[in-house]
PDB file of C-alpha atoms in Angstrom:
ATOM      1  CA  GLY A 248      -1.523  -9.406  16.310  1.00 38.00           C
ATOM      2  CA  GLU A 249       0.130  -6.049  16.770  1.00 42.00           C
ATOM      3  CA  SER A 250      -1.762  -3.325  15.077  1.00 46.00           C
ATOM      4  CA  VAL A 251      -2.981   0.091  15.884  1.00 53.00           C
ATOM      5  CA  GLY A 252      -5.272   1.562  13.299  1.00 47.00           C
ATOM      6  CA  LEU A 253      -6.727   4.955  12.605  1.00 40.00           C
ATOM      7  CA  HIS A 254     -10.191   5.477  11.210  1.00 44.00           C
ATOM      8  CA  LEU A 255      -9.571   8.599   9.098  1.00 49.00           C
ATOM      9  CA  PRO A 256      -6.454   9.446   7.112  1.00 82.00           C
ATOM     10  CA  THR A 257      -7.295  13.178   6.867  1.00 90.00           C
ATOM     11  CA  LEU A 258      -9.391  15.450   9.059  1.00 93.00           C
ATOM     12  CA  SER A 259     -10.164  19.009   7.931  1.00 95.00           C
ATOM     13  CA  VAL A 260     -11.525  21.506  10.440  1.00 96.00           C
ATOM     14  CA  GLN A 261     -12.033  25.228  10.770  1.00 97.00           C
ATOM     15  CA  GLU A 262      -9.979  27.252  13.211  1.00 97.00           C
ATOM     16  CA  GLY A 263     -11.745  27.366  16.538  1.00 97.00           C
ATOM     17  CA  ASP A 264     -13.556  24.060  16.051  1.00 96.00           C
ATOM     18  CA  ASN A 265     -12.955  21.076  18.278  1.00 97.00           C
ATOM     19  CA  SER A 266     -11.148  18.161  16.627  1.00 97.00           C
ATOM     20  CA  ILE A 267     -11.496  14.488  17.431  1.00 96.00           C
ATOM     21  CA  ILE A 268      -8.986  11.956  16.164  1.00 95.00           C
ATOM     22  CA  ASN A 269      -9.752   8.293  16.699  1.00 92.00           C
ATOM     23  CA  CYS A 270      -7.598   5.227  17.001  1.00 91.00           C
ATOM     24  CA  ALA A 271      -8.298   1.527  17.408  1.00 89.00           C
ATOM     25  CA  TYR A 272      -5.838  -0.894  18.914  1.00 86.00           C
ATOM     26  CA  SER A 273      -5.914  -4.656  18.896  1.00 79.00           C
ATOM     27  CA  ASN A 274      -3.667  -5.841  21.715  1.00 84.00           C
ATOM     28  CA  SER A 275      -5.564  -6.165  24.968  1.00 83.00           C
ATOM     29  CA  ALA A 276      -2.238  -6.561  26.790  1.00 81.00           C
ATOM     30  CA  SER A 277      -1.319  -2.944  26.076  1.00 85.00           C
ATOM     31  CA  ASP A 278      -1.356  -0.844  29.203  1.00 85.00           C
ATOM     32  CA  TYR A 279       0.075   2.475  28.130  1.00 89.00           C
ATOM     33  CA  PHE A 280      -0.875   4.706  25.220  1.00 92.00           C
ATOM     34  CA  ILE A 281       0.645   7.856  23.799  1.00 92.00           C
ATOM     35  CA  TRP A 282      -0.488  10.435  21.282  1.00 94.00           C
ATOM     36  CA  TYR A 283       2.192  12.065  19.145  1.00 94.00           C
ATOM     37  CA  LYS A 284       2.101  15.029  16.809  1.00 96.00           C
ATOM     38  CA  GLN A 285       4.452  15.142  13.843  1.00 94.00           C
ATOM     39  CA  GLU A 286       5.046  18.270  11.849  1.00 92.00           C
ATOM     40  CA  SER A 287       6.740  18.248   8.480  1.00 88.00           C
ATOM     41  CA  GLY A 288      10.470  17.643   8.743  1.00 84.00           C
ATOM     42  CA  LYS A 289      10.359  16.872  12.454  1.00 90.00           C
ATOM     43  CA  GLY A 290      10.217  13.806  14.627  1.00 93.00           C
ATOM     44  CA  PRO A 291       7.049  12.874  16.536  1.00 94.00           C
ATOM     45  CA  GLN A 292       6.386  15.120  19.505  1.00 94.00           C
ATOM     46  CA  PHE A 293       4.719  13.830  22.673  1.00 92.00           C
ATOM     47  CA  ILE A 294       1.279  15.308  23.275  1.00 95.00           C
ATOM     48  CA  ILE A 295      -0.369  13.295  26.020  1.00 95.00           C
ATOM     49  CA  ASP A 296      -0.372   9.798  27.419  1.00 93.00           C
ATOM     50  CA  ILE A 297      -2.756   7.599  29.345  1.00 94.00           C
ATOM     51  CA  ARG A 298      -2.396   4.364  31.261  1.00 92.00           C
ATOM     52  CA  SER A 299      -4.889   1.572  31.111  1.00 91.00           C
ATOM     53  CA  ASN A 300      -6.125   2.169  34.655  1.00 93.00           C
ATOM     54  CA  MET A 301      -7.604   5.470  33.489  1.00 95.00           C
ATOM     55  CA  ASP A 302     -10.318   6.267  30.973  1.00 96.00           C
ATOM     56  CA  LYS A 303      -9.712   9.978  30.570  1.00 97.00           C
ATOM     57  CA  ARG A 304      -6.812  12.367  30.886  1.00 97.00           C
ATOM     58  CA  GLN A 305      -6.725  16.071  30.185  1.00 97.00           C
ATOM     59  CA  GLY A 306      -3.907  18.358  29.199  1.00 95.00           C
ATOM     60  CA  GLN A 307      -3.768  21.859  27.858  1.00 93.00           C
ATOM     61  CA  ARG A 308      -6.480  21.966  25.145  1.00 96.00           C
ATOM     62  CA  VAL A 309      -6.160  18.193  24.663  1.00 98.00           C
ATOM     63  CA  THR A 310      -8.054  15.288  26.159  1.00 98.00           C
ATOM     64  CA  VAL A 311      -7.433  11.607  25.610  1.00 97.00           C
ATOM     65  CA  LEU A 312     -10.196   9.074  26.147  1.00 97.00           C
ATOM     66  CA  LEU A 313      -9.579   5.366  26.487  1.00 96.00           C
ATOM     67  CA  ASN A 314     -12.281   2.752  26.048  1.00 95.00           C
ATOM     68  CA  LYS A 315     -10.750  -0.610  26.873  1.00 92.00           C
ATOM     69  CA  THR A 316     -13.967  -2.477  26.199  1.00 92.00           C
ATOM     70  CA  VAL A 317     -13.832  -1.694  22.501  1.00 92.00           C
ATOM     71  CA  LYS A 318     -10.073  -1.033  22.378  1.00 92.00           C
ATOM     72  CA  HIS A 319     -10.489   2.550  21.260  1.00 93.00           C
ATOM     73  CA  LEU A 320      -8.560   5.750  21.893  1.00 94.00           C
ATOM     74  CA  SER A 321      -9.447   9.261  20.941  1.00 96.00           C
ATOM     75  CA  LEU A 322      -7.658  12.583  21.043  1.00 97.00           C
ATOM     76  CA  GLN A 323      -9.762  15.682  21.420  1.00 98.00           C
ATOM     77  CA  ILE A 324      -8.258  19.063  20.633  1.00 98.00           C
ATOM     78  CA  ALA A 325     -10.264  22.052  21.808  1.00 97.00           C
ATOM     79  CA  ALA A 326     -10.359  25.320  19.860  1.00 97.00           C
ATOM     80  CA  THR A 327      -8.147  23.961  17.101  1.00 97.00           C
ATOM     81  CA  GLN A 328      -5.550  26.386  15.797  1.00 96.00           C
ATOM     82  CA  PRO A 329      -3.604  26.490  12.509  1.00 95.00           C
ATOM     83  CA  GLY A 330      -0.518  25.464  14.475  1.00 95.00           C
ATOM     84  CA  ASP A 331      -2.249  22.195  15.281  1.00 97.00           C
ATOM     85  CA  SER A 332      -2.007  21.165  11.623  1.00 96.00           C
ATOM     86  CA  ALA A 333       0.140  18.051  11.578  1.00 95.00           C
ATOM     87  CA  VAL A 334      -0.043  14.273  11.448  1.00 93.00           C
ATOM     88  CA  TYR A 335      -1.206  12.674  14.677  1.00 94.00           C
ATOM     89  CA  PHE A 336      -0.231   9.173  15.703  1.00 90.00           C
ATOM     90  CA  CYS A 337      -1.479   7.024  18.495  1.00 91.00           C
ATOM     91  CA  ALA A 338       0.939   4.478  19.895  1.00 89.00           C
ATOM     92  CA  GLU A 339       0.643   1.647  22.380  1.00 87.00           C
ATOM     93  CA  ILE A 340       3.308   0.092  24.524  1.00 82.00           C
ATOM     94  CA  LEU A 341       2.859  -3.626  24.661  1.00 73.00           C
ATOM     95  CA  ASN A 342       2.903  -5.145  28.100  1.00 65.00           C
ATOM     96  CA  THR A 343       5.639  -7.617  27.324  1.00 63.00           C
ATOM     97  CA  GLY A 344       8.178  -6.292  29.766  1.00 58.00           C
ATOM     98  CA  PHE A 345      10.012  -4.729  26.844  1.00 62.00           C
ATOM     99  CA  GLN A 346       9.463  -1.287  25.516  1.00 62.00           C
ATOM    100  CA  LYS A 347       8.085  -1.292  22.029  1.00 71.00           C
ATOM    101  CA  LEU A 348       5.868   1.388  20.595  1.00 77.00           C
ATOM    102  CA  VAL A 349       3.377   0.187  18.014  1.00 79.00           C
ATOM    103  CA  PHE A 350       2.147   3.095  15.972  1.00 81.00           C
ATOM    104  CA  GLY A 351      -1.010   3.635  14.011  1.00 79.00           C
ATOM    105  CA  THR A 352      -0.802   4.863  10.429  1.00 77.00           C
ATOM    106  CA  GLY A 353      -1.505   8.478  11.355  1.00 87.00           C
ATOM    107  CA  THR A 354      -4.215  11.055  10.751  1.00 91.00           C
ATOM    108  CA  ARG A 355      -3.444  14.300   9.019  1.00 92.00           C
ATOM    109  CA  LEU A 356      -5.200  17.241  10.649  1.00 96.00           C
ATOM    110  CA  LEU A 357      -5.713  20.277   8.416  1.00 95.00           C
ATOM    111  CA  VAL A 358      -6.870  23.455  10.114  1.00 96.00           C
ATOM    112  CA  SER A 359      -8.253  26.231   7.933  1.00 94.00           C
ATOM    113  CA  PRO A 360      -8.185  29.842   9.177  1.00 89.00           C
TER     114      PRO A 360
ATOM    115  CA  LYS B 172      18.240  19.984  28.689  1.00 63.00           C
ATOM    116  CA  ALA B 173      19.334  18.883  25.226  1.00 79.00           C
ATOM    117  CA  GLY B 174      16.946  16.721  23.258  1.00 93.00           C
ATOM    118  CA  VAL B 175      17.631  13.635  21.212  1.00 96.00           C
ATOM    119  CA  THR B 176      20.250  14.380  18.573  1.00 97.00           C
ATOM    120  CA  GLN B 177      20.487  12.456  15.348  1.00 98.00           C
ATOM    121  CA  THR B 178      23.245  12.803  12.797  1.00 97.00           C
ATOM    122  CA  PRO B 179      23.433  13.291   9.945  1.00 97.00           C
ATOM    123  CA  ARG B 180      20.114  14.948   9.082  1.00 96.00           C
ATOM    124  CA  TYR B 181      20.262  14.003   5.431  1.00 97.00           C
ATOM    125  CA  LEU B 182      22.136  11.295   3.594  1.00 97.00           C
ATOM    126  CA  ILE B 183      22.255  10.099   0.003  1.00 98.00           C
ATOM    127  CA  LYS B 184      23.737   6.688  -0.676  1.00 98.00           C
ATOM    128  CA  THR B 185      24.031   4.387  -3.649  1.00 98.00           C
ATOM    129  CA  ARG B 186      22.400   0.983  -3.791  1.00 98.00           C
ATOM    130  CA  GLY B 187      24.736  -1.652  -2.386  1.00 98.00           C
ATOM    131  CA  GLN B 188      26.569   0.699  -0.039  1.00 98.00           C
ATOM    132  CA  GLN B 189      26.288   0.656   3.720  1.00 98.00           C
ATOM    133  CA  VAL B 190      25.377   3.464   6.081  1.00 98.00           C
ATOM    134  CA  THR B 191      25.748   4.254   9.771  1.00 98.00           C
ATOM    135  CA  LEU B 192      23.380   6.586  11.577  1.00 98.00           C
ATOM    136  CA  SER B 193      24.013   8.049  14.999  1.00 98.00           C
ATOM    137  CA  CYS B 194      21.754   8.940  17.915  1.00 98.00           C
ATOM    138  CA  SER B 195      22.602  10.725  21.151  1.00 98.00           C
ATOM    139  CA  PRO B 196      19.799  10.289  23.710  1.00 97.00           C
ATOM    140  CA  ILE B 197      18.701  12.714  26.378  1.00 96.00           C
ATOM    141  CA  SER B 198      21.161  12.684  29.242  1.00 94.00           C
ATOM    142  CA  GLY B 199      20.190  10.002  31.731  1.00 91.00           C
ATOM    143  CA  HIS B 200      18.017   8.055  29.299  1.00 92.00           C
ATOM    144  CA  ARG B 201      19.242   4.495  29.009  1.00 91.00           C
ATOM    145  CA  SER B 202      16.704   3.164  26.514  1.00 91.00           C
ATOM    146  CA  VAL B 203      17.153   3.974  22.837  1.00 94.00           C
ATOM    147  CA  SER B 204      14.803   2.775  20.122  1.00 94.00           C
ATOM    148  CA  TRP B 205      14.986   3.079  16.360  1.00 96.00           C
ATOM    149  CA  TYR B 206      12.097   3.411  13.922  1.00 95.00           C
ATOM    150  CA  GLN B 207      11.802   3.535  10.175  1.00 95.00           C
ATOM    151  CA  GLN B 208       9.180   5.849   8.729  1.00 92.00           C
ATOM    152  CA  THR B 209       7.973   5.572   5.148  1.00 87.00           C
ATOM    153  CA  PRO B 210       4.808   6.895   3.498  1.00 78.00           C
ATOM    154  CA  GLY B 211       3.627   3.390   2.718  1.00 75.00           C
ATOM    155  CA  GLN B 212       4.413   1.570   5.964  1.00 77.00           C
ATOM    156  CA  GLY B 213       4.239   4.343   8.537  1.00 83.00           C
ATOM    157  CA  LEU B 214       6.385   4.052  11.647  1.00 88.00           C
ATOM    158  CA  GLN B 215       7.950   0.635  11.983  1.00 91.00           C
ATOM    159  CA  PHE B 216       9.920  -0.498  15.014  1.00 91.00           C
ATOM    160  CA  LEU B 217      13.485  -1.580  14.274  1.00 95.00           C
ATOM    161  CA  PHE B 218      15.080  -2.339  17.638  1.00 92.00           C
ATOM    162  CA  GLU B 219      15.509  -1.151  21.197  1.00 92.00           C
ATOM    163  CA  TYR B 220      18.634  -0.996  23.318  1.00 93.00           C
ATOM    164  CA  PHE B 221      18.964  -0.657  27.046  1.00 91.00           C
ATOM    165  CA  SER B 222      22.311  -0.527  28.826  1.00 90.00           C
ATOM    166  CA  GLU B 223      24.182  -1.684  25.700  1.00 94.00           C
ATOM    167  CA  THR B 224      21.914  -4.721  25.218  1.00 93.00           C
ATOM    168  CA  GLN B 225      19.391  -5.210  22.447  1.00 92.00           C
ATOM    169  CA  ARG B 226      16.155  -6.032  24.237  1.00 87.00           C
ATOM    170  CA  ASN B 227      13.718  -6.089  21.378  1.00 86.00           C
ATOM    171  CA  LYS B 228      13.881  -6.358  17.602  1.00 90.00           C
ATOM    172  CA  GLY B 229      11.351  -5.680  14.885  1.00 91.00           C
ATOM    173  CA  ASN B 230      10.725  -7.586  11.678  1.00 92.00           C
ATOM    174  CA  PHE B 231      13.559  -6.273   9.582  1.00 96.00           C
ATOM    175  CA  PRO B 232      16.210  -8.250   7.691  1.00 97.00           C
ATOM    176  CA  GLY B 233      19.633  -8.863   9.145  1.00 96.00           C
ATOM    177  CA  ARG B 234      21.032  -6.021   7.011  1.00 98.00           C
ATOM    178  CA  PHE B 235      19.713  -3.743   9.730  1.00 98.00           C
ATOM    179  CA  SER B 236      21.785  -3.780  12.885  1.00 97.00           C
ATOM    180  CA  GLY B 237      22.521  -1.525  15.785  1.00 97.00           C
ATOM    181  CA  ARG B 238      24.494  -1.084  18.932  1.00 97.00           C
ATOM    182  CA  GLN B 239      24.597   1.036  22.034  1.00 97.00           C
ATOM    183  CA  PHE B 240      27.662   2.366  23.778  1.00 96.00           C
ATOM    184  CA  SER B 241      28.343   2.735  27.472  1.00 95.00           C
ATOM    185  CA  ASN B 242      27.345   6.416  27.328  1.00 94.00           C
ATOM    186  CA  SER B 243      23.938   5.331  25.880  1.00 94.00           C
ATOM    187  CA  ARG B 244      24.695   6.751  22.445  1.00 97.00           C
ATOM    188  CA  SER B 245      23.471   4.430  19.744  1.00 98.00           C
ATOM    189  CA  GLU B 246      24.243   3.695  16.138  1.00 98.00           C
ATOM    190  CA  MET B 247      22.336   1.787  13.534  1.00 98.00           C
ATOM    191  CA  ASN B 248      23.857   0.310  10.432  1.00 98.00           C
ATOM    192  CA  VAL B 249      22.271  -0.755   7.192  1.00 98.00           C
ATOM    193  CA  SER B 250      24.386  -2.854   4.869  1.00 97.00           C
ATOM    194  CA  THR B 251      23.859  -3.572   1.171  1.00 97.00           C
ATOM    195  CA  LEU B 252      21.413  -0.728   0.786  1.00 98.00           C
ATOM    196  CA  GLU B 253      18.328  -1.204  -1.344  1.00 98.00           C
ATOM    197  CA  LEU B 254      16.112   1.434  -2.919  1.00 97.00           C
ATOM    198  CA  GLY B 255      13.363   0.467  -0.491  1.00 95.00           C
ATOM    199  CA  ASP B 256      15.529   1.484   2.452  1.00 97.00           C
ATOM    200  CA  SER B 257      14.908   5.117   1.584  1.00 97.00           C
ATOM    201  CA  ALA B 258      13.107   6.466   4.615  1.00 96.00           C
ATOM    202  CA  LEU B 259      13.211   8.725   7.626  1.00 96.00           C
ATOM    203  CA  TYR B 260      15.021   6.920  10.430  1.00 97.00           C
ATOM    204  CA  LEU B 261      13.957   8.073  13.864  1.00 97.00           C
ATOM    205  CA  CYS B 262      15.614   7.511  17.185  1.00 97.00           C
ATOM    206  CA  ALA B 263      13.775   7.818  20.486  1.00 94.00           C
ATOM    207  CA  SER B 264      15.085   7.755  24.032  1.00 94.00           C
ATOM    208  CA  SER B 265      13.347   6.960  27.258  1.00 89.00           C
ATOM    209  CA  PRO B 266      14.235   6.752  30.939  1.00 85.00           C
ATOM    210  CA  GLY B 267      12.891   3.210  30.829  1.00 74.00           C
ATOM    211  CA  ALA B 268      10.129   1.208  32.496  1.00 58.00           C
ATOM    212  CA  ARG B 269       7.282   2.171  30.158  1.00 62.00           C
ATOM    213  CA  ASN B 270       7.769   5.890  30.317  1.00 70.00           C
ATOM    214  CA  GLY B 271       7.294   8.246  27.439  1.00 79.00           C
ATOM    215  CA  TYR B 272       9.650   8.416  24.512  1.00 87.00           C
ATOM    216  CA  THR B 273      11.306  11.531  23.137  1.00 92.00           C
ATOM    217  CA  PHE B 274      12.108  11.471  19.455  1.00 95.00           C
ATOM    218  CA  GLY B 275      14.882  13.094  17.510  1.00 96.00           C
ATOM    219  CA  SER B 276      14.284  14.890  14.222  1.00 95.00           C
ATOM    220  CA  GLY B 277      15.460  11.888  12.264  1.00 97.00           C
ATOM    221  CA  THR B 278      17.900  11.112   9.495  1.00 97.00           C
ATOM    222  CA  ARG B 279      16.464  11.247   5.995  1.00 97.00           C
ATOM    223  CA  LEU B 280      18.155   8.497   3.991  1.00 97.00           C
ATOM    224  CA  THR B 281      17.799   8.425   0.233  1.00 97.00           C
ATOM    225  CA  VAL B 282      19.129   5.432  -1.678  1.00 98.00           C
ATOM    226  CA  VAL B 283      19.701   5.982  -5.387  1.00 97.00           C
TER     227      VAL B 283
END
């Protein structure tokens, strides 16, 4: 079935710590994954993406890891800042020829100064 | 480059009424998708349009409909509103072919 799940609903970290947000997906046909950040009152904002032919991709302070064997994604945020506080969603695009994002339920990241 | 624009930002409607929400995609983006976001269900896919054609539809009742115009702008309509339709409705545009999506800020619909 179509489902993307998140292991933790809330993650609390101290400023400067590294954060890891995890996500499990169930559709082995998915070949493209995106992490979004959503702040209160705003739409989801693209953070980083990864295609299924890769297992790691790095951006500015963020890294996404993809483990296709266990259908698992993670988002690592280095030196977490208060401005990183938001809800983070992983999303997969199903390889059906049509574009359809299937979102996880979201993880709220709380960063304490 | 302007982002995805959704209007109105906030809307209050009475049960039984209908509502039309509007989305203007990023210039050059031909794919427009709509999502419903609620605290209980998260982000749920409604439908996707590409070049004025609905290519994909989520599991929502027929009260939810949409369309796309030749300039790629899209509208979604909800008829016979129910209290449970209260949600943030998000529009996202994409260049197509499994590229990233850019979301608008959404329309917050409250049904009373």
